[in-house]
Structures are given as structure tokens and as C-alpha cells.
PDB file of C-alpha atoms in Angstrom:
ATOM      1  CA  UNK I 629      15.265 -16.811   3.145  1.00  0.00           C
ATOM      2  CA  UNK I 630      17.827 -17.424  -0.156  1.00  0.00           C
ATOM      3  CA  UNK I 631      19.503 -14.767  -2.114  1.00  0.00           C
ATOM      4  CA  UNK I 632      16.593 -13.876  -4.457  1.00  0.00           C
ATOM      5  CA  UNK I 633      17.690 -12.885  -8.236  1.00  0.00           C
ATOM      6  CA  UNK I 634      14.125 -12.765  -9.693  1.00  0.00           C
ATOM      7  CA  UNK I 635      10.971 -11.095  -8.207  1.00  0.00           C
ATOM      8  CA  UNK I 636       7.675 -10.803 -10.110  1.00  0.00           C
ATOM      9  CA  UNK I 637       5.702  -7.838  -8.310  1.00  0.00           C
ATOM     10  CA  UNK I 638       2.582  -8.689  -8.071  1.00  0.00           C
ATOM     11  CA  UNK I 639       0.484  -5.407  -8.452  1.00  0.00           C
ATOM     12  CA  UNK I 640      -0.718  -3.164 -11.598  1.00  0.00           C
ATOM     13  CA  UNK I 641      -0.863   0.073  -9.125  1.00  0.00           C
ATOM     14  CA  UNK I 642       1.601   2.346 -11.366  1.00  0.00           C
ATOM     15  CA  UNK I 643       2.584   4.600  -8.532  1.00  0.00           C
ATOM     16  CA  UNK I 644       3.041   1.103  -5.647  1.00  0.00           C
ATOM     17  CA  UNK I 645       5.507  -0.369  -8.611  1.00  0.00           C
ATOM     18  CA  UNK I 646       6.959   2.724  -8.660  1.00  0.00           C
ATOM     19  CA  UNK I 647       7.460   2.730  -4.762  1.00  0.00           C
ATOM     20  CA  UNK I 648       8.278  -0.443  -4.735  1.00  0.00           C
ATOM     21  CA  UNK I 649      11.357  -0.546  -7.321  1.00  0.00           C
ATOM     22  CA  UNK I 650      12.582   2.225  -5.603  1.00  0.00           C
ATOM     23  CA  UNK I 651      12.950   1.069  -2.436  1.00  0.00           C
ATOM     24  CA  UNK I 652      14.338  -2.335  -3.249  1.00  0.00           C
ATOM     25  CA  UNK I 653      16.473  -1.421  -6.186  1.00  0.00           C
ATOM     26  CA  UNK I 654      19.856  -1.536  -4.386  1.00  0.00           C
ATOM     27  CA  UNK I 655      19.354  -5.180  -3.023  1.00  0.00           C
ATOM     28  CA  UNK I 656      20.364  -6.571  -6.895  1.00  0.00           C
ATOM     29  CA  UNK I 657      17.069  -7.590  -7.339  1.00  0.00           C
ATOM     30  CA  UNK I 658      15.677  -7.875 -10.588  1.00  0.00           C
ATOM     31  CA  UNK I 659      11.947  -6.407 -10.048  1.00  0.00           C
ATOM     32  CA  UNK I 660       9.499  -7.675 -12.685  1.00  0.00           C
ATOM     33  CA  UNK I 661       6.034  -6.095 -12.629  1.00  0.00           C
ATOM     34  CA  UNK I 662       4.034  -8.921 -13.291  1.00  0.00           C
ATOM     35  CA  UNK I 663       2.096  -7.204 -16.427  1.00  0.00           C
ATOM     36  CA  UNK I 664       5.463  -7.667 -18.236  1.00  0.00           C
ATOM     37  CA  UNK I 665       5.278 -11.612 -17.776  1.00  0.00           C
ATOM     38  CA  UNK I 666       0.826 -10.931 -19.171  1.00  0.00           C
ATOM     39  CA  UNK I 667       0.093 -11.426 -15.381  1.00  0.00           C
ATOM     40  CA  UNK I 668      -3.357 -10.337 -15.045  1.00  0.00           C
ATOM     41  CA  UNK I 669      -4.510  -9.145 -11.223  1.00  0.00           C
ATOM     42  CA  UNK I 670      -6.191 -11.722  -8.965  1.00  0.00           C
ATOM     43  CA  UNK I 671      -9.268 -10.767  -7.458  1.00  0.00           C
ATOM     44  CA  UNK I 672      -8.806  -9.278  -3.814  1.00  0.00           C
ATOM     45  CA  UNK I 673     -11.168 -11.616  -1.721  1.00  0.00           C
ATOM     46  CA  UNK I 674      -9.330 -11.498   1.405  1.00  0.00           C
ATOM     47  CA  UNK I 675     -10.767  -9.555   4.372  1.00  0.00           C
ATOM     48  CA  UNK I 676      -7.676  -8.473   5.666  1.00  0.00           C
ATOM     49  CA  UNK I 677      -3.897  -6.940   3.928  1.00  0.00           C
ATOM     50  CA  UNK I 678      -2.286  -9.737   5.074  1.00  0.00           C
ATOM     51  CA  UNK I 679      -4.872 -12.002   2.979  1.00  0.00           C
ATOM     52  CA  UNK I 680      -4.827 -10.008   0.136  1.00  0.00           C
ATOM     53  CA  UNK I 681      -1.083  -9.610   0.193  1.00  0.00           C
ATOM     54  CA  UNK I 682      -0.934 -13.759   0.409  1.00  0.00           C
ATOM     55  CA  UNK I 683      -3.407 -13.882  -2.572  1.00  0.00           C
ATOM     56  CA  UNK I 684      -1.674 -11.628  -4.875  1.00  0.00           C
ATOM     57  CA  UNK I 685       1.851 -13.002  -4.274  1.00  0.00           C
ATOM     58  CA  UNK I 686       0.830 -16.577  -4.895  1.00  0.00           C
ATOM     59  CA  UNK I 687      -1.064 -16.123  -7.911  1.00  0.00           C
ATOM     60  CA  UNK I 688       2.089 -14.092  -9.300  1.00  0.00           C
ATOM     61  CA  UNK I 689       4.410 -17.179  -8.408  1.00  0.00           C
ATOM     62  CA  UNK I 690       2.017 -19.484  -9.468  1.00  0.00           C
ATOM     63  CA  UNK I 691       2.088 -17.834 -12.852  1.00  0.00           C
ATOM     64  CA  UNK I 692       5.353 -17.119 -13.222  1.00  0.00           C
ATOM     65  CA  UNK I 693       6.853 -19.924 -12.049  1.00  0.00           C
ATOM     66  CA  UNK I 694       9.399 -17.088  -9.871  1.00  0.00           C
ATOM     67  CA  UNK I 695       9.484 -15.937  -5.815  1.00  0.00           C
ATOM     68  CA  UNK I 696       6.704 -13.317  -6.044  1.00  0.00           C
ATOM     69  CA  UNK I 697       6.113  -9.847  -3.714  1.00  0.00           C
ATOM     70  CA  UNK I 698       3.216  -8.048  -2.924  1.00  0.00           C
ATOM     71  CA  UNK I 699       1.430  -5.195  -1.397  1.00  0.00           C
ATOM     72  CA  UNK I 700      -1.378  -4.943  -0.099  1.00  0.00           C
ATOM     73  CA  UNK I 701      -1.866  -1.512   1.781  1.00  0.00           C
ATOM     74  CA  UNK I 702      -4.704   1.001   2.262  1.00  0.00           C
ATOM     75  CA  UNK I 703      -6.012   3.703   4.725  1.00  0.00           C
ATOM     76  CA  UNK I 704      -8.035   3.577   7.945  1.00  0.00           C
ATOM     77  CA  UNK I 705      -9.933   6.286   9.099  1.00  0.00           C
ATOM     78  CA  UNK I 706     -11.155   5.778  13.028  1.00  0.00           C
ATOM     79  CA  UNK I 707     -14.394   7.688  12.750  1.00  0.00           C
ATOM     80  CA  UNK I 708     -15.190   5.519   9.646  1.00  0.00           C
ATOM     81  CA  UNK I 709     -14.695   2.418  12.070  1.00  0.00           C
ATOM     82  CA  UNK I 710     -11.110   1.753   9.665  1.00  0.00           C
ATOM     83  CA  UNK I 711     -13.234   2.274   6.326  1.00  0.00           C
ATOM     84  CA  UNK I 712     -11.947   2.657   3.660  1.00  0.00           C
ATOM     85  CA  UNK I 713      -9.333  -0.148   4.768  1.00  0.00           C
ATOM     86  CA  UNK I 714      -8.995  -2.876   2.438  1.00  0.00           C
ATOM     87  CA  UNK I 715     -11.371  -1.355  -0.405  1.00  0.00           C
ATOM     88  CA  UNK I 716      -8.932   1.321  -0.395  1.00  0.00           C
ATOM     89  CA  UNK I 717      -8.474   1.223  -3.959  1.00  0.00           C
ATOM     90  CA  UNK I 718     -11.655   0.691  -4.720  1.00  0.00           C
ATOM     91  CA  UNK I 719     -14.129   3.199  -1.869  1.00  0.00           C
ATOM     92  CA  UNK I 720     -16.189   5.190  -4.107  1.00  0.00           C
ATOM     93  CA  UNK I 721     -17.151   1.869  -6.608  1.00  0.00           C
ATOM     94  CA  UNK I 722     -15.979  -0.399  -8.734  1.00  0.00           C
ATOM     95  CA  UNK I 723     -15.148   2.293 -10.996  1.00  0.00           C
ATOM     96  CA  UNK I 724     -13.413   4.638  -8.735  1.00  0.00           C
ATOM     97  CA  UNK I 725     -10.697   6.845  -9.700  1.00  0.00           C
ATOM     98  CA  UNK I 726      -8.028   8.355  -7.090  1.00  0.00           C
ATOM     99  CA  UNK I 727      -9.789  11.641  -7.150  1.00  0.00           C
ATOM    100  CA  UNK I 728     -13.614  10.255  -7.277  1.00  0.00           C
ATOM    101  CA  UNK I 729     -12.206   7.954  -3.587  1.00  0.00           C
ATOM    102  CA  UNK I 730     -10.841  11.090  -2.045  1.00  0.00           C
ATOM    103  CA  UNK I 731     -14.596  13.200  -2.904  1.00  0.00           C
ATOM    104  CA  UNK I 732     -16.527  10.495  -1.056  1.00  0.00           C
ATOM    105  CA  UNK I 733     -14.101  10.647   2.248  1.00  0.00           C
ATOM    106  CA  UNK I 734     -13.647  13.927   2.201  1.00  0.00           C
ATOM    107  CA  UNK I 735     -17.842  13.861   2.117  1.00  0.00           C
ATOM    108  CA  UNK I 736     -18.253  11.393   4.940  1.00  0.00           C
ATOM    109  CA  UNK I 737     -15.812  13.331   6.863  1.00  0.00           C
ATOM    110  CA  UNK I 738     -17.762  16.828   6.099  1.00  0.00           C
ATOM    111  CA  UNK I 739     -18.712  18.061   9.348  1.00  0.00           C
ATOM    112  CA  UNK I 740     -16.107  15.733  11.688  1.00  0.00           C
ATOM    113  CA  UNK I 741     -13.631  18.009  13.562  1.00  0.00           C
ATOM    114  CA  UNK I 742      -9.895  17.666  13.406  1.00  0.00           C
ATOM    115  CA  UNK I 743     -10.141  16.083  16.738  1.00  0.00           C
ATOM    116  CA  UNK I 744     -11.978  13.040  15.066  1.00  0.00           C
ATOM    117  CA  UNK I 745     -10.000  12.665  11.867  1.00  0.00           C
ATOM    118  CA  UNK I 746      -7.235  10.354  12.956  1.00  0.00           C
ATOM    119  CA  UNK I 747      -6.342   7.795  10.786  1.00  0.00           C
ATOM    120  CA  UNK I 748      -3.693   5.951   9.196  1.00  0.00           C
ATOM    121  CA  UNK I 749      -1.883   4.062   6.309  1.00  0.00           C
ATOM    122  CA  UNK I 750      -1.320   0.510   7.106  1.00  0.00           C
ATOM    123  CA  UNK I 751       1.430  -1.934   3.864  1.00  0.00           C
ATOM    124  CA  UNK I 752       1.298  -5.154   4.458  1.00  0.00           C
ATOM    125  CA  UNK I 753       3.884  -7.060   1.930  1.00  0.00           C
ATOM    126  CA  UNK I 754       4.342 -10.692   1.444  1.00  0.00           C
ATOM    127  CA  UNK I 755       7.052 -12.475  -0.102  1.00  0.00           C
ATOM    128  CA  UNK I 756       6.672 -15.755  -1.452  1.00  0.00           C
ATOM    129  CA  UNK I 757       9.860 -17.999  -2.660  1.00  0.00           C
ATOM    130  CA  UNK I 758       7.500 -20.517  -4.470  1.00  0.00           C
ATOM    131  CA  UNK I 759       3.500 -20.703  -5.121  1.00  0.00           C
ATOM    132  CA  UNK I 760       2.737 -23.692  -2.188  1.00  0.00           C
ATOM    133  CA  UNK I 761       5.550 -21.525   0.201  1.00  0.00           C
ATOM    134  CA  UNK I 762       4.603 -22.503   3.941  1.00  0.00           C
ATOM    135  CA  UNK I 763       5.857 -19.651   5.341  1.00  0.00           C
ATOM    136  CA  UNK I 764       5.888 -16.273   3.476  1.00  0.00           C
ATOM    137  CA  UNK I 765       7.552 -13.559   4.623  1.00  0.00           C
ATOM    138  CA  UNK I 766       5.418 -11.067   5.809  1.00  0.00           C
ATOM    139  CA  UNK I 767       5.912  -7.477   7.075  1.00  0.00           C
ATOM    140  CA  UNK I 768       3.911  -4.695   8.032  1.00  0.00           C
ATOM    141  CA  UNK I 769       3.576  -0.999   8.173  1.00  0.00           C
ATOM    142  CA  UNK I 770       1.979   2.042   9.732  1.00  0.00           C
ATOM    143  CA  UNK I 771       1.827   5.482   9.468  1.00  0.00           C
ATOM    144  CA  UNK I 772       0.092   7.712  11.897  1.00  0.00           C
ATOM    145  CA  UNK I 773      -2.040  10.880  10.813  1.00  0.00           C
ATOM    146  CA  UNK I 774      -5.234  12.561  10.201  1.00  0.00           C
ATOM    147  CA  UNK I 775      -7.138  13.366   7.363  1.00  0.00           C
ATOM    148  CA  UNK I 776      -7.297  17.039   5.687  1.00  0.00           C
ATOM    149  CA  UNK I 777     -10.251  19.186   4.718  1.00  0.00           C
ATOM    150  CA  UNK I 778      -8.763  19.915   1.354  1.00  0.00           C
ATOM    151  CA  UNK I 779      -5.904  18.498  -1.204  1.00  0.00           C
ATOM    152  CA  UNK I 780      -2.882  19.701  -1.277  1.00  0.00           C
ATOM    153  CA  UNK I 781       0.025  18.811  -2.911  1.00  0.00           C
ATOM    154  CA  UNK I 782       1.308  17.227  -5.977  1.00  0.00           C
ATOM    155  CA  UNK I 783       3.347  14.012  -5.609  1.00  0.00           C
ATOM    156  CA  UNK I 784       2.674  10.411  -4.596  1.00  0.00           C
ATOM    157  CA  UNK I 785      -0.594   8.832  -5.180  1.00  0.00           C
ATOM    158  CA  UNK I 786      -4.173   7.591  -3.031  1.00  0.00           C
ATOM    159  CA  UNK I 787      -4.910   9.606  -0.554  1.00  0.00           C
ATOM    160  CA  UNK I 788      -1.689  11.740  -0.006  1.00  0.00           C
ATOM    161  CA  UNK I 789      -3.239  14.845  -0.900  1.00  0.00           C
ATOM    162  CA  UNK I 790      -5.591  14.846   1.971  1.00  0.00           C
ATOM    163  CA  UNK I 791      -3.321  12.456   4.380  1.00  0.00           C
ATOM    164  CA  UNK I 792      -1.380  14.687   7.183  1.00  0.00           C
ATOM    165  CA  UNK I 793       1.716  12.986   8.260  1.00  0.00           C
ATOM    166  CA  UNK I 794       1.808  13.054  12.103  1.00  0.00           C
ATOM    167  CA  UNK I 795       5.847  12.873  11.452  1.00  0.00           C
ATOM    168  CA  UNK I 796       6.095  15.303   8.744  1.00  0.00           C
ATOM    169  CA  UNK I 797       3.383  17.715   9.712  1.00  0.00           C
ATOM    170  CA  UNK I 798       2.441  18.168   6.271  1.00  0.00           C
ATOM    171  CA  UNK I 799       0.541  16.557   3.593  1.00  0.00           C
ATOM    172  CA  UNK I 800       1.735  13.442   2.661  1.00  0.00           C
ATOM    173  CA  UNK I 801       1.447  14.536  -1.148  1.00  0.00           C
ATOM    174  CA  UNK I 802       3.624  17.675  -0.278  1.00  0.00           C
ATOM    175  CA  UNK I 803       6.507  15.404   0.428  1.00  0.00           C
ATOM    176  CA  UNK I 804       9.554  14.071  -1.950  1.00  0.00           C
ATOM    177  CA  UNK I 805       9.931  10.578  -3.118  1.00  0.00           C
ATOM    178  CA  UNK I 806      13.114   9.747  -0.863  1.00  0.00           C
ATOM    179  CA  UNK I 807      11.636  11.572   2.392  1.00  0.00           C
ATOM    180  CA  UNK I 808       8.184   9.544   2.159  1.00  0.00           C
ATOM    181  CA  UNK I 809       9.836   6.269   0.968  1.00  0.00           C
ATOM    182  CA  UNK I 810      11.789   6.529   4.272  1.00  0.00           C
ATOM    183  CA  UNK I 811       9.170   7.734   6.506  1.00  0.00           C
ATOM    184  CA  UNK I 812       5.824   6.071   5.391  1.00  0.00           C
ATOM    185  CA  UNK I 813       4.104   2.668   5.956  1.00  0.00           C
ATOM    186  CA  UNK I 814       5.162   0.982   2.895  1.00  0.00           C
ATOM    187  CA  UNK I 815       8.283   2.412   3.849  1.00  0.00           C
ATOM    188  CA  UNK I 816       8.591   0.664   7.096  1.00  0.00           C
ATOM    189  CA  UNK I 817       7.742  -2.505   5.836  1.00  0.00           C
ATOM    190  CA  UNK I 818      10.393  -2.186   3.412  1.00  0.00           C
ATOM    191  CA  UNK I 819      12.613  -1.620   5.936  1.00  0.00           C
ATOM    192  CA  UNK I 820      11.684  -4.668   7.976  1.00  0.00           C
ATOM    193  CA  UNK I 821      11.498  -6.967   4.946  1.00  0.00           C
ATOM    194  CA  UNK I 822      15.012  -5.722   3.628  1.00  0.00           C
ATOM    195  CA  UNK I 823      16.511  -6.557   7.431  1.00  0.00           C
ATOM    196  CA  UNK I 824      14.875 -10.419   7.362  1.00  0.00           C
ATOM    197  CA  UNK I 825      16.591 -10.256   3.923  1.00  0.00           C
ATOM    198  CA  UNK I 826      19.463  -9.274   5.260  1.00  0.00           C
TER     199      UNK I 826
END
């Protein structure tokens, strides 16, 4: 893929822009969330991350006229059959707050033992170099864990309060910036997309 100078992020998530800069600040990049170009959000009709992530990144080059990036990422509990997966964002309604998502899995997941809890955070991010691009570049990440029976913790955002990190044995919310933008599934992606950068 060419050098990129310009790349219009294609998400309004405050703490995945957040994540996002972060982790690809040292490539020379110029991140722009696409609300600073009056880039509205495209309506998330894929049924997969990998067709949501396509969506958003070619609506974001299509109006910005700019290579676009985006990620589309969520969690999958297996006793939920991978719910809340790709309505992530959105499990408890269309009106659903971070705290008012975490209430209703925490609910559905009253009475399951730790046993059954096992789930995971899957990023899928897609860059695009132009709006009709072929052949995105797409890359994928997971991160294995179970769910809590109670918050705890006070950074990141979602579900890291009540996400245990097989690899950290802690909540996910309990850890620093740098140690879960290394370790987690938007992480990893990262990681892949900045070595088929490279």
C-alpha cells in the first residue's frame, strides 16, 4: 500500500479515536476524525465487523475525498451464542449508554457460572486508499477472556469494567492505556495493519 499522509477515521466513538490516534501516531500520519471534515456516521447494516468496517471506511473516503480507516469491533460472549457481537454498541437499544449495555449482560449472565462466561473482544479495521478501493486492507483482532460479576475499574471504555483479560488476569478497565493498547484486540490489529504498512 503507498505512504499514506492523510487518514480520515471513520468513527464518532470518543474513546476508539482516542485508541486509535494513539496507536498510530508515530507512523507520521495525520489522523482526521471524520466529525472534523462534518462526516456524519453511516448506518451499520453489515452482519459482520468486517462489513461494517468496509461500510464505514468507504463512506468516510467517499466523503472526504481521502484514504479512510475504520473500526469496527465489539464483544462476544459464548453462552450468549457471540451476542452482543456486532450490536455491541448498541445491546441494550437504540438508546443505550455504556453503563445501561453492561446492566443488561451482566443480567443475562445472572446465574451463569464462571465456567460459562468465556468470551472475547474481536477489532476488525479496514483501510481504504480510495472510495471504489478493490482491495482494502483488512486486519483483525482478538482478545481472550471472560466476563465479571461486577465492574471494576476506571479506564478505557465498553465493556472493560466487567471484561477479564485472560493475559492480564485483571479487568480490562483496571489496566493503563499503553499496557492495553499493546495487549488487546484493537491492539493486535494495529499491530498487523502497521506491519502490512510497513
Amino acid at each position: 500500500m503507498t505512504q499514506l499522509k492523510d487518514l480520515v477515521l471513520a468513527s464518532a466513538n470518543a474513546g476508539k479515536i482516542r485508541e486509535l490516534q494513539a496507536m498510530l501516531g508515530g507512523l507520521g500520519i495525520n489522523i482526521i476524525p471524520q466529525q472534523q471534515l462534518a462526516i456524519e456516521d453511516i448506518e451499520e447494516t453489515g452482519q459482520s465487523f468486517v462489513e461494517n468496517a468496509i461500510l464505514k471506511a468507504r463512506n468516510a473516503s467517499e466523503k472526504s475525498g481521502l484514504p479512510a480507516i475504520a473500526d469496527d469491533s465489539g464483544l462476544e460472549v459464548d453462552f450468549l451464542n457471540g451476542a452482543p457481537g456486532i450490536y455491541s454498541a448498541r445491546f441494550s437499544g437504540e438508546a443505550a449508554t455504556e453503563q445501561s449495555n453492561i446492566d443488561k449482560l451482566l443480567e443475562l449472565l445472572r446465574d451463569v457460572p464462571t465456567s460459562d462466561r468465556r468470551a472475547r473482544y474481536q477489532s476488525v479495521i479496514v483501510v481504504m486508499r480510495h472510495q471504489t478501493d478493490p482491495t482494502p486492507l483488512i486486519c483483525q483482532g482478538s482478545w481472550e477472556g471472560h466476563i465479571a460479576f461486577a465492574r471494576k475499574g476506571t479506564e478505557g471504555f465498553g465493556y472493560d469494567p466487567i471484561f477479564i483479560a485472560e493475559d492480564a488476569h485483571c479487568h480490562a478497565a483496571e489496566l493503563d492505556k499503553a499496557t492495553k493498547n499493546r495487549i488487546s484486540h484493537r491492539g493486535k490489529a494495529i499491530a498487523q495493519l502497521l506491519q502490512d504498512l510497513g
